[in-house]
Amino acid sequence: MNSFSFSLRAIVPYLGELQTAVLVTLAMSLATIGLSLAIGLVFAVLRQSRSAPLRWFATAYVEFFRNTPLLVILYFAYFMMPVIGLRMSPFQSGLVGMTLHFGAYMTEILRAGLIAVPHGQYEAGHSQGMTNFQILRHIVLPQVIRTIYAPLGNQLITIILGSSLTSAIAVNDIAAWMQTTGSDTFRYFETFLIAAIVYAVLCQVINLTRIYIGRALFPDNR
Amino acid sequence: MTQAPVLKIDTLTKKFGSRTIIDGISMDVTPGEIVCLVGPSGTGKSTLLRCVNGLEDIQGGRIVFEDEPVRAHSKKIIDVRKRVGMIFQQFNLYPHLTARQNIVLAQVVVHGVDRRSATERADELLARVRLAHRADAYPARLSGGEQQRVAIARALATNPHMLMFDEPTSALDPETVGEVLAVMREIAEERRTMLVVTHEMRFAAEVGTRMVFMDQGKIVEEGVPRELLAQPRTERAQRFLQSIRH
Amino acid sequence: MHETYGLLEYMPSVFRALGLTIWLSWLSLIIGAVGGLVLALMRTSGWRVLSVPALLYVEIFRSIPILIILFFFFYGAPLVLGINVSAFAAATAALSAHASALMTEVIRAGIESVGRGQWEAAQSSGMTYGQVMRHVVGPQSMQVILPPSVNIYIMILKESSIASIIGYVELTATGLLIREAHGGGFAILGIIAILYFIVCYAISLAGGALERRMKIAGSGLHMDGTR
């Protein structure tokens, strides 16, 4: 009955496509982190705003996307685009969904970073005659970057893992490679193993790079 | 001695909501004066300094620093701040910068000094506050007294026309108060204009040229520090001085 | 307008599907909590034979996408083991595996939050390891364990949407089916998203309230000076 034998030979012809798939996963993840950082910065500032409607709007955004599944948001973005008349590739609509979802998490990370800078730091900058922009650039942002550095690294890993769901809306990433190769060769176990290793290696490389760069950038940190 | 004042404060009023913190204070500071502001806590001494630096907006009266009106959110406020050095109770050193970098930053970005001369100036000042050996240390690695001395050096770096100290020793451990006061004494000997909020009465008596006693947002009494301390004329000053002697 | 009206007749099946989503995620959380407890005890045992495998398990399941774990159970396991695995079983297995990795870290942090003094006091009164865990350390660590567990539950509930990919008809899959039956559009997916939001947000509010109550009840808990 059980005739399972482990063999990687059937997978070899598909390794070239795996390379492209890895690049797609990386492109999706890096684009998401860049865009969600931008969105997060806007909403983090809005959450501190003096205007109550703006604060409410930003909070609603964060709470909604933190409490809905990424997969549903991806489907929503994917099916909405053609209806509202936007012709987008699966990659593009996937990026929209990813950015909306992870932007909410990024808002919270950045907000925590901004809150961590004490009021006295702004005052010290002002008392020395700095402009608001100089204070932001020389005093606040360097400190925010320090606080959010580690959570940001974790977030990048979460984003890479989460990007596998874009395979459900026809993005040709590593997870999609795994599904097509698995069903083509019927070597599910082997393809899954390879995909798992690729993801795990990506995550660990990022993790180690983060720690290494962190030590170089902030030698004084704690 | 009849020089034009550096700082003119005219019937200044500051409110937080409906609470009046500063209630129509007028005072001038002339060059070379060392004015010590004393009085019970919560009577608006620190708020007064913060108003002079434009960190607080004011509800009435006028503050003029060297012919420049001080207004909290005006563009011109930066011109005032460039000429005034401020030392905070909580030091407020920039934690991501070393002691030396803390002193360099505003010289470079606010005053346009080139980085090399700014660094030289920083090292010279660090030596003066006896912290040359700590130049590369981050604030987290410095004691409170060391941090405050760096903060003083940071304020001196741009040659301000007036220095303001907001309870510079109140957040310090008792054993490091002395080292900070010693540095302040040396600066006072250079006849710099200083406005100091403090509870250190001995320091005020020995270093101050004038003592201003404040209570409930008003100036209650002022005079030569030794005289005011020895023979306060008002009952409120007497009661306050009694309370801190015990 | 007309489109949204037409969707109303599907609502009974949507709510039934929501029930399945909650059932699937709840079951996975329970299995995950039991697994996490075992793994956390292994992690804190002080024996490398036990702590290293537990650490590996946690690291592996935290750096592989849940989708791959799901596919492994659904497509891979039948081939390797020669058994048939239903979509529900595969989804439960994958979600439980992920939940147990997350719960391990939370429970470990809970156990480690109880100071050494508590161990020494309990052991000096003659309690065994099991008794100390059950009567002394366990109850005290709950304050640290419960609040993040609520977040893990929310996470698993959201993650359970991937069961739709292998054809288990829970809330997300139901939304996709209705969309097709209804001739496209995206409104139904908006409704599905809002349903997820209502459930998850309600749970997180309840979790926040629980956390506040435990903080009040638990103040004065750490009397050994460790915290």
XYZ file of C-alpha atoms in Angstrom, chain A residues 112-194:
83
model
C 5.287 52.889 19.742
C 8.593 54.267 18.433
C 7.316 57.851 18.391
C 5.790 57.579 21.866
C 9.095 56.280 23.217
C 10.828 59.609 22.491
C 10.333 61.723 25.638
C 8.933 65.229 25.434
C 12.172 66.635 26.861
C 13.984 65.642 23.678
C 11.802 67.974 21.606
C 12.315 70.725 24.168
C 16.068 70.289 24.216
C 16.075 70.592 20.433
C 13.863 73.663 20.499
C 15.934 75.322 23.213
C 18.995 74.923 21.011
C 17.229 76.735 18.205
C 16.434 73.773 15.962
C 13.523 73.824 13.553
C 10.808 71.139 13.734
C 12.338 69.449 10.728
C 15.839 69.473 12.254
C 14.445 67.989 15.470
C 12.676 65.255 13.508
C 15.725 64.502 11.392
C 18.534 64.704 13.976
C 16.849 63.819 17.245
C 13.515 62.029 16.868
C 13.971 59.749 13.846
C 17.355 58.345 14.950
C 15.755 57.373 18.235
C 12.623 55.978 16.582
C 14.767 53.855 14.272
C 16.533 52.406 17.294
C 13.314 51.442 19.039
C 11.623 49.990 15.992
C 14.679 48.225 14.577
C 14.035 44.859 16.196
C 10.229 44.794 15.727
C 10.795 45.867 12.135
C 13.020 42.836 11.541
C 10.367 40.537 12.984
C 7.802 42.252 10.816
C 9.869 41.596 7.685
C 9.856 37.878 8.530
C 6.093 37.964 9.128
C 5.706 39.709 5.777
C 7.770 37.080 3.939
C 5.736 34.281 5.514
C 2.489 36.150 4.851
C 3.404 36.811 1.216
C 2.953 33.070 0.587
C -0.799 33.735 0.674
C -0.555 35.815 -2.502
C -0.176 32.495 -4.319
C -3.932 32.157 -3.758
C -4.512 35.114 -6.068
C -2.163 33.811 -8.787
C 1.096 35.472 -7.792
C 3.919 33.177 -8.874
C 5.907 33.120 -5.659
C 7.581 30.250 -3.818
C 4.295 28.897 -2.469
C 2.822 28.903 -5.988
C 5.899 27.101 -7.298
C 5.375 24.500 -4.622
C 1.748 23.921 -5.634
C 2.360 23.628 -9.388
C 5.508 21.545 -9.022
C 3.801 19.323 -6.479
C 0.859 18.589 -8.697
C 3.003 18.280 -11.866
C 5.422 15.774 -10.406
C 3.174 14.324 -7.725
C 6.242 14.656 -5.518
C 4.396 16.708 -2.911
C 6.526 15.785 0.030
C 9.797 16.698 -1.680
C 8.553 20.010 -3.112
C 7.081 21.050 0.215
C 10.318 20.218 1.923
C 12.297 22.345 -0.548
